[in-house]
């Protein structure tokens, strides 16, 4: 694609990566992604905000072929998909200065080996005049690295938000046209990347609350020409209490744990508790991360393997511990052959979760009526806890 005009002398540049299906060798990308950069041509100076993944460098350089100079390259975030092409840009525009936060300066020198003399740090709230356009830099640490910031274009009321409000989605539309599709992609992105930093993201949302924003231009996904809904979605994901939702990742080897999962699911639904099941043999971990954003309770279903949890169940516990959702209750159900320490092992894997542990339900071999009765009691306890807390 060629560069695309957003407003007078403001352009989208970058690349739509339709084919990419894995990010950081970890995060599934069912909808591809994009790497967005933005060119702002002031009456005196020209600024390029962010770059693209190095694999797409040729496309960005081609889009800049008619740009006579770039005075400033703004690095909001050090990761390769945003800043990896900066060394090539400096070869093309050797007079340019790279603007970043103080922490960003150190990281750019370490990760990209940029020379210190090309780097200029900007303070939180500092402004830069391009002539008839003014950039205001706002530090937003831990969204989702320690050095991250955003840029606000004062005259046009555009927030260039980098990973903040981002969505891994490939589309030919410059602006959001399918809100439902983008909402899901943005929630997936939040769950996979932003969820561990909820507390500080709340503070960063507060910093942005009084800005008059007509448009949000992230570094992944489409531009929000009507940004109110994504701002409200972030407030829900960050600040709202958990929902009346049980997330139940499970794996079953010979059917016993699956029988327990199905029975507990039916019991919870009968008590008006919403359940989302994730069979870990086939689950997209991005879908699991999305569900964890809202979950009041997590139940891990696992058979016992060599005296401990099944490795897929251990992976799910590790993921939940890393993402630190606002979940308040946790339990474990499953079957074992002769014995083991499944409960102790899984409980020790989630120290980051500040949860109440509800009575686990384990059975030897196939579940019997006593097992099903214990699952009914667990469903009662969960429903009561959710009701007492007013989870909706």
CSV table of C-alpha atoms in Angstrom, one decimal, residues 49-391:
chain,number,residue,atom,x,y,z
A,49,UNK,CA,6.0,8.4,14.4
A,50,UNK,CA,7.3,4.8,14.8
A,51,UNK,CA,8.4,2.5,12.1
A,52,UNK,CA,7.6,-1.1,11.0
A,53,UNK,CA,8.8,-4.6,11.6
A,54,UNK,CA,12.1,-5.0,9.8
A,55,UNK,CA,10.6,-7.7,7.5
A,56,UNK,CA,8.5,-4.9,6.0
A,57,UNK,CA,11.2,-2.2,5.9
A,58,UNK,CA,11.3,-2.0,2.1
A,59,UNK,CA,7.6,-1.0,2.0
A,60,UNK,CA,8.0,1.8,4.5
A,61,UNK,CA,11.1,3.1,2.7
A,62,UNK,CA,9.2,3.1,-0.6
A,63,UNK,CA,6.3,5.0,1.0
A,64,UNK,CA,8.9,7.7,2.1
A,65,UNK,CA,10.5,7.9,-1.4
A,66,UNK,CA,9.0,11.4,-2.1
A,67,UNK,CA,9.6,12.7,1.4
A,68,UNK,CA,12.6,15.1,1.1
A,69,UNK,CA,13.6,14.9,4.8
A,70,UNK,CA,12.5,13.7,8.2
A,71,UNK,CA,13.6,15.9,11.1
A,72,UNK,CA,12.4,13.7,13.9
A,73,UNK,CA,11.7,10.0,14.3
A,74,UNK,CA,9.5,9.3,17.4
A,75,UNK,CA,10.1,6.0,19.1
A,76,UNK,CA,7.2,5.2,21.3
A,77,UNK,CA,8.4,1.7,22.1
A,78,UNK,CA,11.6,-0.2,21.5
A,79,UNK,CA,10.3,-3.5,20.3
A,80,UNK,CA,11.3,-4.6,16.8
A,81,UNK,CA,7.8,-4.3,15.3
A,82,UNK,CA,7.9,-0.5,16.2
A,83,UNK,CA,11.5,0.5,16.1
A,84,UNK,CA,13.4,-2.2,14.3
A,85,UNK,CA,13.6,-0.3,11.1
A,86,UNK,CA,14.9,2.9,12.7
A,87,UNK,CA,18.6,2.1,11.8
A,88,UNK,CA,17.6,1.9,8.1
A,89,UNK,CA,15.6,5.1,8.4
A,90,UNK,CA,18.6,6.9,9.8
A,91,UNK,CA,20.6,5.8,6.8
A,92,UNK,CA,17.9,7.3,4.6
A,93,UNK,CA,17.6,10.5,6.7
A,94,UNK,CA,21.0,10.9,8.5
A,95,UNK,CA,20.1,14.3,9.9
A,96,UNK,CA,17.1,13.0,11.8
A,97,UNK,CA,17.0,12.8,15.6
A,98,UNK,CA,15.2,10.0,17.4
A,99,UNK,CA,12.9,11.2,20.2
A,100,UNK,CA,12.2,8.8,23.1
A,101,UNK,CA,11.8,8.6,26.8
A,102,UNK,CA,14.9,8.4,29.0
A,103,UNK,CA,14.3,4.7,29.5
A,104,UNK,CA,13.7,4.4,25.8
A,105,UNK,CA,17.1,5.9,25.1
A,106,UNK,CA,18.9,3.2,27.0
A,107,UNK,CA,16.8,0.4,25.5
A,108,UNK,CA,17.3,1.7,21.9
A,109,UNK,CA,21.0,1.7,22.5
A,110,UNK,CA,21.0,-1.8,23.9
A,111,UNK,CA,18.5,-3.4,21.5
A,112,UNK,CA,19.3,-1.6,18.2
A,113,UNK,CA,22.8,-0.3,18.9
A,114,UNK,CA,21.8,3.3,18.0
A,115,UNK,CA,24.4,5.9,18.6
A,116,UNK,CA,23.8,8.1,21.6
A,117,UNK,CA,24.2,11.3,19.6
A,118,UNK,CA,21.1,10.6,17.5
A,119,UNK,CA,18.9,10.1,20.5
A,120,UNK,CA,17.0,12.9,22.2
A,121,UNK,CA,15.0,12.3,25.3
A,122,UNK,CA,11.6,14.0,25.9
A,123,UNK,CA,10.1,14.7,29.3
A,124,UNK,CA,6.5,13.7,30.2
A,125,UNK,CA,4.2,16.4,28.9
A,126,UNK,CA,7.0,18.1,26.8
A,127,UNK,CA,5.8,19.6,23.5
A,128,UNK,CA,7.6,20.0,20.2
A,129,UNK,CA,6.6,22.5,17.5
A,130,UNK,CA,6.7,21.4,13.9
A,131,UNK,CA,5.5,24.9,12.9
A,132,UNK,CA,1.8,24.8,12.5
A,133,UNK,CA,1.5,21.4,14.3
A,134,UNK,CA,2.4,20.7,18.0
A,135,UNK,CA,3.3,17.3,19.4
A,136,UNK,CA,2.9,16.6,23.1
A,137,UNK,CA,4.7,13.6,24.5
A,138,UNK,CA,3.0,11.7,27.3
A,139,UNK,CA,4.9,9.0,29.2
A,140,UNK,CA,2.8,5.8,29.6
A,141,UNK,CA,5.1,3.4,31.3
A,142,UNK,CA,4.3,-0.3,31.3
A,143,UNK,CA,2.0,-0.1,28.3
A,144,UNK,CA,3.5,-2.6,28.0
A,145,UNK,CA,7.3,-2.0,28.5
A,146,UNK,CA,8.9,0.4,31.0
A,147,UNK,CA,9.8,3.0,28.3
A,148,UNK,CA,6.5,3.4,26.5
A,149,UNK,CA,4.9,6.7,25.6
A,150,UNK,CA,2.2,8.2,23.3
A,151,UNK,CA,2.1,11.3,21.3
A,152,UNK,CA,-0.8,13.8,21.1
A,153,UNK,CA,-1.2,16.1,18.1
A,154,UNK,CA,-2.8,19.1,19.7
A,155,UNK,CA,-4.2,21.0,16.7
A,156,UNK,CA,-5.9,17.9,15.2
A,157,UNK,CA,-6.7,16.2,18.5
A,158,UNK,CA,-5.2,12.9,17.4
A,159,UNK,CA,-3.7,10.5,19.9
A,160,UNK,CA,-0.9,8.3,18.4
A,161,UNK,CA,-1.1,5.5,21.0
A,162,UNK,CA,1.4,2.9,19.9
A,163,UNK,CA,0.4,-0.4,21.6
A,164,UNK,CA,-2.2,1.3,23.8
A,165,UNK,CA,-5.6,0.4,22.3
A,166,UNK,CA,-3.9,-1.7,19.7
A,167,UNK,CA,-5.4,-4.8,17.9
A,168,UNK,CA,-3.7,-7.4,15.9
A,169,UNK,CA,-5.8,-7.3,12.8
A,170,UNK,CA,-5.1,-7.1,9.1
A,171,UNK,CA,-7.6,-5.0,7.1
A,172,UNK,CA,-7.6,-2.8,4.0
A,173,UNK,CA,-9.8,-0.2,5.8
A,174,UNK,CA,-7.9,2.7,7.3
A,175,UNK,CA,-10.5,3.3,9.9
A,176,UNK,CA,-12.5,0.9,12.1
A,177,UNK,CA,-15.6,-0.2,10.1
A,178,UNK,CA,-16.5,-3.4,11.8
A,179,UNK,CA,-16.6,-2.5,15.5
A,180,UNK,CA,-17.5,-6.0,16.7
A,181,UNK,CA,-14.6,-7.6,14.9
A,182,UNK,CA,-12.2,-5.0,16.2
A,183,UNK,CA,-13.6,-5.2,19.7
A,184,UNK,CA,-12.7,-8.9,19.8
A,185,UNK,CA,-9.2,-8.3,18.4
A,186,UNK,CA,-8.6,-5.5,20.8
A,187,UNK,CA,-9.7,-7.5,23.8
A,188,UNK,CA,-7.5,-10.4,22.7
A,189,UNK,CA,-4.6,-8.0,22.4
A,190,UNK,CA,-5.4,-6.6,25.9
A,191,UNK,CA,-5.7,-10.0,27.4
A,192,UNK,CA,-2.5,-11.3,25.9
A,193,UNK,CA,-0.3,-8.3,26.3
A,194,UNK,CA,-1.7,-5.6,28.6
A,195,UNK,CA,-3.6,-7.6,31.3
A,196,UNK,CA,-0.5,-8.1,33.6
A,197,UNK,CA,-0.2,-4.3,33.9
A,198,UNK,CA,-3.8,-3.4,34.7
A,199,UNK,CA,-3.0,-1.3,37.8
A,200,UNK,CA,-0.6,1.0,36.0
A,201,UNK,CA,-2.7,1.1,32.9
A,202,UNK,CA,-5.5,2.5,35.1
A,203,UNK,CA,-3.2,5.4,36.0
A,204,UNK,CA,-2.3,6.0,32.4
A,205,UNK,CA,-5.9,6.0,31.4
A,206,UNK,CA,-6.4,8.7,34.0
A,207,UNK,CA,-3.5,10.7,32.5
A,208,UNK,CA,-5.3,10.7,29.2
A,209,UNK,CA,-8.8,11.3,30.5
A,210,UNK,CA,-8.9,15.1,30.0
A,211,UNK,CA,-7.4,15.1,26.5
A,212,UNK,CA,-10.0,16.0,23.9
A,213,UNK,CA,-9.4,13.1,21.5
A,214,UNK,CA,-11.1,13.0,18.1
A,215,UNK,CA,-9.1,10.0,16.8
A,216,UNK,CA,-6.9,7.3,18.2
A,217,UNK,CA,-4.2,6.0,15.8
A,218,UNK,CA,-2.5,2.9,17.3
A,219,UNK,CA,0.5,1.0,16.0
A,220,UNK,CA,-1.4,-2.2,15.4
A,221,UNK,CA,-4.9,-2.3,13.8
A,222,UNK,CA,-7.1,0.3,12.4
A,223,UNK,CA,-7.6,3.9,13.4
A,224,UNK,CA,-10.4,4.7,15.7
A,225,UNK,CA,-12.3,7.7,14.2
A,226,UNK,CA,-14.9,7.3,16.9
A,227,UNK,CA,-12.7,6.5,19.9
A,228,UNK,CA,-15.2,6.7,22.7
A,229,UNK,CA,-16.1,3.0,22.6
A,230,UNK,CA,-12.5,1.7,22.8
A,231,UNK,CA,-11.8,4.0,25.7
A,232,UNK,CA,-14.9,2.7,27.5
A,233,UNK,CA,-13.9,-0.9,26.7
A,234,UNK,CA,-10.5,-0.3,28.3
A,235,UNK,CA,-12.1,1.2,31.4
A,236,UNK,CA,-14.3,-2.0,31.7
A,237,UNK,CA,-11.3,-4.4,31.2
A,238,UNK,CA,-9.1,-2.4,33.6
A,239,UNK,CA,-11.4,-1.1,36.3
A,240,UNK,CA,-14.7,-3.1,36.2
A,241,UNK,CA,-15.1,-5.9,38.8
A,242,UNK,CA,-14.9,-9.5,37.4
A,243,UNK,CA,-18.0,-10.8,35.6
A,244,UNK,CA,-20.3,-13.7,36.6
A,245,UNK,CA,-18.0,-16.0,34.7
A,246,UNK,CA,-16.2,-19.2,35.4
A,247,UNK,CA,-13.3,-20.0,33.0
A,248,UNK,CA,-12.6,-23.7,32.9
A,249,UNK,CA,-9.4,-24.8,31.1
A,250,UNK,CA,-9.2,-28.6,31.1
A,251,UNK,CA,-7.5,-31.7,29.7
A,252,UNK,CA,-8.8,-35.2,29.9
A,253,UNK,CA,-6.8,-38.4,29.1
A,254,UNK,CA,-9.3,-41.2,29.4
A,255,UNK,CA,-12.6,-39.3,29.9
A,256,UNK,CA,-12.9,-39.2,33.7
A,257,UNK,CA,-11.9,-35.5,34.0
A,258,UNK,CA,-14.1,-34.7,31.1
A,259,UNK,CA,-17.2,-36.2,32.8
A,260,UNK,CA,-16.4,-34.0,35.8
A,261,UNK,CA,-16.0,-30.9,33.7
A,262,UNK,CA,-19.3,-31.5,31.9
A,263,UNK,CA,-21.2,-32.2,35.2
A,264,UNK,CA,-19.8,-29.0,36.8
A,265,UNK,CA,-20.6,-26.9,33.8
A,266,UNK,CA,-24.2,-28.1,33.8
A,267,UNK,CA,-24.4,-27.4,37.5
A,268,UNK,CA,-23.1,-23.9,37.2
A,269,UNK,CA,-25.3,-23.0,34.2
A,270,UNK,CA,-28.3,-24.3,36.3
A,271,UNK,CA,-27.3,-21.7,38.9
A,272,UNK,CA,-27.1,-18.9,36.4
A,273,UNK,CA,-23.3,-18.8,36.3
A,274,UNK,CA,-21.8,-18.3,32.8
A,275,UNK,CA,-19.0,-20.8,31.9
A,276,UNK,CA,-16.4,-20.8,29.2
A,277,UNK,CA,-14.7,-24.2,28.5
A,278,UNK,CA,-11.2,-24.5,27.0
A,279,UNK,CA,-10.1,-27.9,26.0
A,280,UNK,CA,-6.3,-27.4,26.3
A,281,UNK,CA,-5.6,-30.0,23.6
A,282,UNK,CA,-6.9,-27.6,21.0
A,283,UNK,CA,-7.3,-24.2,22.7
A,284,UNK,CA,-6.1,-20.9,21.1
A,285,UNK,CA,-4.4,-19.4,24.1
A,286,UNK,CA,-5.5,-15.9,22.9
A,287,UNK,CA,-9.1,-17.0,23.4
A,288,UNK,CA,-8.2,-18.2,26.9
A,289,UNK,CA,-6.5,-14.9,27.6
A,290,UNK,CA,-9.6,-12.9,26.5
A,291,UNK,CA,-11.8,-14.9,28.8
A,292,UNK,CA,-9.4,-14.3,31.7
A,293,UNK,CA,-10.0,-10.6,31.4
A,294,UNK,CA,-13.5,-11.0,32.8
A,295,UNK,CA,-13.3,-14.2,34.9
A,296,UNK,CA,-14.4,-14.1,38.5
A,297,UNK,CA,-13.4,-17.8,39.0
A,298,UNK,CA,-10.9,-20.1,37.4
A,299,UNK,CA,-11.4,-23.9,37.6
A,300,UNK,CA,-8.6,-26.1,36.3
A,301,UNK,CA,-9.6,-29.5,35.1
A,302,UNK,CA,-6.7,-32.0,35.0
A,303,UNK,CA,-5.9,-35.7,35.3
A,304,UNK,CA,-2.8,-36.7,37.3
A,305,UNK,CA,0.3,-37.5,35.3
A,306,UNK,CA,3.4,-38.8,37.2
A,307,UNK,CA,2.0,-37.6,40.5
A,308,UNK,CA,1.3,-34.0,39.2
A,309,UNK,CA,-1.0,-32.1,36.8
A,310,UNK,CA,-1.0,-32.8,33.1
A,311,UNK,CA,1.5,-30.5,31.4
A,312,UNK,CA,-1.2,-28.7,29.5
A,313,UNK,CA,-3.0,-27.9,32.7
A,314,UNK,CA,0.3,-26.7,34.2
A,315,UNK,CA,0.8,-24.5,31.1
A,316,UNK,CA,-2.7,-22.9,31.7
A,317,UNK,CA,-1.8,-22.2,35.3
A,318,UNK,CA,1.4,-20.7,34.3
A,319,UNK,CA,-0.4,-18.5,31.8
A,320,UNK,CA,-3.0,-17.3,34.3
A,321,UNK,CA,-0.2,-16.6,36.8
A,322,UNK,CA,1.7,-14.5,34.2
A,323,UNK,CA,-1.4,-12.5,33.1
A,324,UNK,CA,-2.6,-11.7,36.6
A,325,UNK,CA,-6.3,-11.3,35.9
A,326,UNK,CA,-8.7,-9.8,38.4
A,327,UNK,CA,-10.0,-13.3,39.2
A,328,UNK,CA,-11.1,-13.8,42.8
A,329,UNK,CA,-11.6,-17.6,43.2
A,330,UNK,CA,-9.8,-20.7,42.1
A,331,UNK,CA,-10.3,-24.4,42.3
A,332,UNK,CA,-9.2,-27.7,40.7
A,333,UNK,CA,-11.1,-30.7,39.6
A,334,UNK,CA,-9.8,-34.0,38.1
A,335,UNK,CA,-9.1,-37.7,38.3
A,336,UNK,CA,-6.1,-39.6,39.4
A,337,UNK,CA,-5.0,-43.2,39.1
A,338,UNK,CA,-3.3,-44.0,42.5
A,339,UNK,CA,-2.2,-40.7,44.1
A,340,UNK,CA,-0.1,-37.6,43.6
A,341,UNK,CA,0.2,-33.9,44.5
A,342,UNK,CA,-1.7,-32.3,41.7
A,343,UNK,CA,-3.4,-29.7,43.9
A,344,UNK,CA,-0.3,-28.7,45.7
A,345,UNK,CA,1.7,-28.4,42.5
A,346,UNK,CA,-0.9,-26.2,40.7
A,347,UNK,CA,-1.5,-24.1,43.8
A,348,UNK,CA,2.2,-23.4,44.0
A,349,UNK,CA,2.3,-22.3,40.3
A,350,UNK,CA,-0.1,-19.3,40.8
A,351,UNK,CA,1.5,-17.0,43.5
A,352,UNK,CA,0.6,-13.9,41.5
A,353,UNK,CA,-3.1,-14.6,41.8
A,354,UNK,CA,-4.7,-13.1,44.9
A,355,UNK,CA,-7.5,-15.6,45.1
A,356,UNK,CA,-9.5,-17.6,47.5
A,357,UNK,CA,-9.1,-21.3,46.8
A,358,UNK,CA,-12.3,-23.2,46.9
A,359,UNK,CA,-12.4,-26.9,47.9
A,360,UNK,CA,-10.9,-29.0,45.1
A,361,UNK,CA,-12.8,-32.1,43.8
A,362,UNK,CA,-10.5,-35.0,42.9
A,363,UNK,CA,-11.6,-38.6,42.4
A,364,UNK,CA,-9.8,-41.9,42.0
A,365,UNK,CA,-10.6,-43.4,38.6
A,366,UNK,CA,-14.0,-42.7,37.1
A,367,UNK,CA,-16.2,-40.2,39.0
A,368,UNK,CA,-19.1,-41.7,41.0
A,369,UNK,CA,-22.1,-40.2,42.7
A,370,UNK,CA,-20.0,-39.0,45.6
A,371,UNK,CA,-17.9,-37.1,43.1
A,372,UNK,CA,-20.9,-35.6,41.4
A,373,UNK,CA,-22.3,-34.5,44.7
A,374,UNK,CA,-19.0,-32.8,45.6
A,375,UNK,CA,-19.2,-31.0,42.2
A,376,UNK,CA,-22.7,-29.8,43.0
A,377,UNK,CA,-21.4,-28.4,46.3
A,378,UNK,CA,-18.6,-26.6,44.4
A,379,UNK,CA,-21.1,-25.1,42.0
A,380,UNK,CA,-23.2,-24.0,45.0
A,381,UNK,CA,-20.2,-22.3,46.5
A,382,UNK,CA,-19.2,-20.5,43.3
A,383,UNK,CA,-22.7,-19.3,42.6
A,384,UNK,CA,-23.0,-18.0,46.2
A,385,UNK,CA,-19.7,-16.2,46.0
A,386,UNK,CA,-20.6,-14.6,42.7
A,387,UNK,CA,-23.9,-13.5,44.1
A,388,UNK,CA,-22.5,-12.1,47.3
A,389,UNK,CA,-20.0,-10.0,45.3
A,390,UNK,CA,-22.7,-8.7,42.8
A,391,UNK,CA,-20.8,-10.0,39.8
